[in-house]
């Protein structure tokens, strides 16, 4: 009897948890990883949030910024299993679906290059505006 009551209570708590949780309306995804799977998964989850109606901003720093290059490395453009998607391909899809994508303000100077090396739709983050986005009480911040 006690096991049945505990199972029922656990199930009720599990079911009620997600029902009362509210989806964040804004999302800032920060990608710094050089790992192609991590980069891809960051874009997969970001696309899911975008499709659920979140206002999405993507910040790409360090090796994460490489997926925004017009001439990106193979790790950013090669399709990965199971759906043969690439980090850059999903970044492009996110941008075309309304996401804002920017590289860190120090990414391009660190490479000795200018914004002309970025793919269409990607800008350079301005630190005050990005700090505001990250500090926004209504925003979730995902870091990969």
Coordinates of C-alpha atoms in Angstrom, one line a residue:
X1 CA 0.0 0.0 0.0
X2 CA 2.7 2.5 1.0
X3 CA 4.6 1.7 -2.3
X4 CA 1.4 2.5 -4.3
X5 CA 0.9 5.8 -2.4
X6 CA 4.5 6.8 -3.0
X7 CA 4.3 5.9 -6.7
X8 CA 1.1 7.9 -7.1
X9 CA 2.7 10.9 -5.2
X10 CA 5.8 10.7 -7.3
X11 CA 3.8 10.5 -10.5
X12 CA 1.6 13.5 -9.5
X13 CA 4.7 15.6 -8.7
X14 CA 6.3 14.7 -12.0
X15 CA 3.2 15.5 -14.0
X16 CA 2.5 18.8 -12.1
X17 CA 6.1 20.1 -12.4
X18 CA 6.2 20.8 -16.1
X19 CA 2.6 21.9 -16.2
X20 CA 3.3 24.8 -13.8
X21 CA 6.6 25.8 -15.4
X22 CA 6.6 28.8 -17.7
X23 CA 8.5 28.9 -20.9
X24 CA 11.0 31.8 -21.1
X25 CA 10.1 34.2 -23.9
X26 CA 13.7 35.2 -24.6
X27 CA 16.7 33.0 -25.0
X28 CA 20.4 33.9 -25.4
X29 CA 22.4 30.9 -26.6
X30 CA 26.2 31.3 -26.0
X31 CA 28.4 28.9 -28.0
X32 CA 32.1 28.7 -27.2
X33 CA 32.8 25.0 -27.7
X34 CA 35.0 23.8 -30.5
X35 CA 33.3 20.4 -30.5
X36 CA 31.1 19.9 -33.6
X37 CA 28.5 17.8 -31.8
X38 CA 28.2 20.3 -29.0
X39 CA 27.9 23.1 -31.6
X40 CA 25.3 21.2 -33.5
X41 CA 23.2 20.3 -30.4
X42 CA 23.3 24.0 -29.3
X43 CA 21.8 24.9 -32.7
X44 CA 19.2 22.0 -32.5
X45 CA 18.0 23.1 -29.1
X46 CA 18.0 26.8 -30.1
X47 CA 15.9 26.0 -33.2
X48 CA 13.5 24.2 -30.9
X49 CA 13.1 27.2 -28.7
X50 CA 12.7 29.5 -31.8
X51 CA 10.0 27.2 -33.1
X52 CA 8.2 27.4 -29.8
X53 CA 8.1 31.2 -30.1
X54 CA 11.1 32.3 -28.1
X55 CA 12.9 35.5 -29.1
X56 CA 16.4 34.1 -29.8
X57 CA 19.8 35.8 -29.7
X58 CA 22.9 33.7 -30.4
X59 CA 26.4 34.7 -29.2
X60 CA 29.3 32.9 -30.8
X61 CA 32.7 33.2 -29.2
X62 CA 36.1 31.7 -29.6
X63 CA 35.9 28.4 -31.5
X64 CA 32.1 28.8 -31.5
X65 CA 32.5 31.8 -33.7
X66 CA 34.0 29.7 -36.4
X67 CA 30.6 28.4 -37.4
X68 CA 29.7 32.0 -38.5
X69 CA 32.6 32.3 -40.9
X70 CA 31.7 32.5 -44.6
X71 CA 34.6 30.1 -45.2
X72 CA 34.0 28.0 -42.1
X73 CA 36.0 24.9 -41.2
X74 CA 34.8 21.5 -42.2
X75 CA 33.8 20.8 -38.6
X76 CA 31.1 23.5 -38.9
X77 CA 29.8 22.6 -42.3
X78 CA 30.0 18.8 -42.4
X79 CA 26.7 17.0 -41.9
X80 CA 26.4 14.9 -38.7
X81 CA 24.3 11.9 -37.9
X82 CA 21.5 11.2 -37.6
X83 CA 20.0 13.8 -39.9
X84 CA 23.1 15.0 -41.8
X85 CA 22.8 18.5 -40.3
X86 CA 25.7 20.8 -39.6
X87 CA 26.2 23.5 -37.0
X88 CA 26.4 26.2 -39.7
X89 CA 23.4 24.9 -41.6
X90 CA 21.2 25.1 -38.5
X91 CA 22.7 28.6 -37.6
X92 CA 21.5 29.7 -41.1
X93 CA 18.1 28.2 -40.5
X94 CA 17.9 30.0 -37.1
X95 CA 18.7 33.3 -38.7
X96 CA 16.2 32.8 -41.5
X97 CA 13.6 32.0 -38.8
X98 CA 14.2 35.3 -36.9
X99 CA 17.2 34.6 -34.6
X100 CA 19.8 37.3 -34.1
X101 CA 23.3 35.9 -34.4
X102 CA 26.5 37.7 -33.4
X103 CA 30.1 36.9 -32.8
X104 CA 31.8 38.3 -29.7
X105 CA 33.3 41.7 -30.0
X106 CA 36.8 40.4 -29.7
X107 CA 36.4 37.4 -32.0
X108 CA 37.3 39.1 -35.3
X109 CA 40.1 41.4 -33.9
X110 CA 41.6 38.3 -32.3
X111 CA 41.7 36.7 -35.8
X112 CA 43.1 39.9 -37.4
X113 CA 40.0 40.1 -39.7
X114 CA 36.9 42.2 -40.2
X115 CA 33.2 41.5 -40.5
X116 CA 33.5 40.8 -44.2
X117 CA 34.6 37.2 -43.3
X118 CA 31.2 36.5 -41.6
X119 CA 28.4 34.7 -43.4
X120 CA 25.3 36.8 -44.2
X121 CA 23.1 37.5 -41.3
X122 CA 25.8 37.4 -38.6
X123 CA 26.9 40.6 -36.9
X124 CA 29.3 41.7 -34.2
X125 CA 28.0 41.9 -30.7
X126 CA 28.2 45.2 -28.9
X127 CA 29.1 44.5 -25.2
X128 CA 26.6 46.9 -23.6
X129 CA 23.7 45.5 -25.6
X130 CA 24.8 41.9 -25.1
X131 CA 25.2 42.4 -21.3
X132 CA 21.6 43.8 -21.3
X133 CA 20.4 40.7 -23.1
X134 CA 22.2 38.3 -20.7
X135 CA 20.9 40.2 -17.6
X136 CA 17.3 40.4 -18.8
X137 CA 15.1 38.9 -16.1
X138 CA 12.8 37.4 -18.8
X139 CA 15.7 35.6 -20.6
X140 CA 17.1 32.2 -20.3
X141 CA 20.8 31.8 -21.0
X142 CA 22.1 28.6 -22.5
X143 CA 25.8 28.1 -22.7
X144 CA 27.5 25.4 -24.8

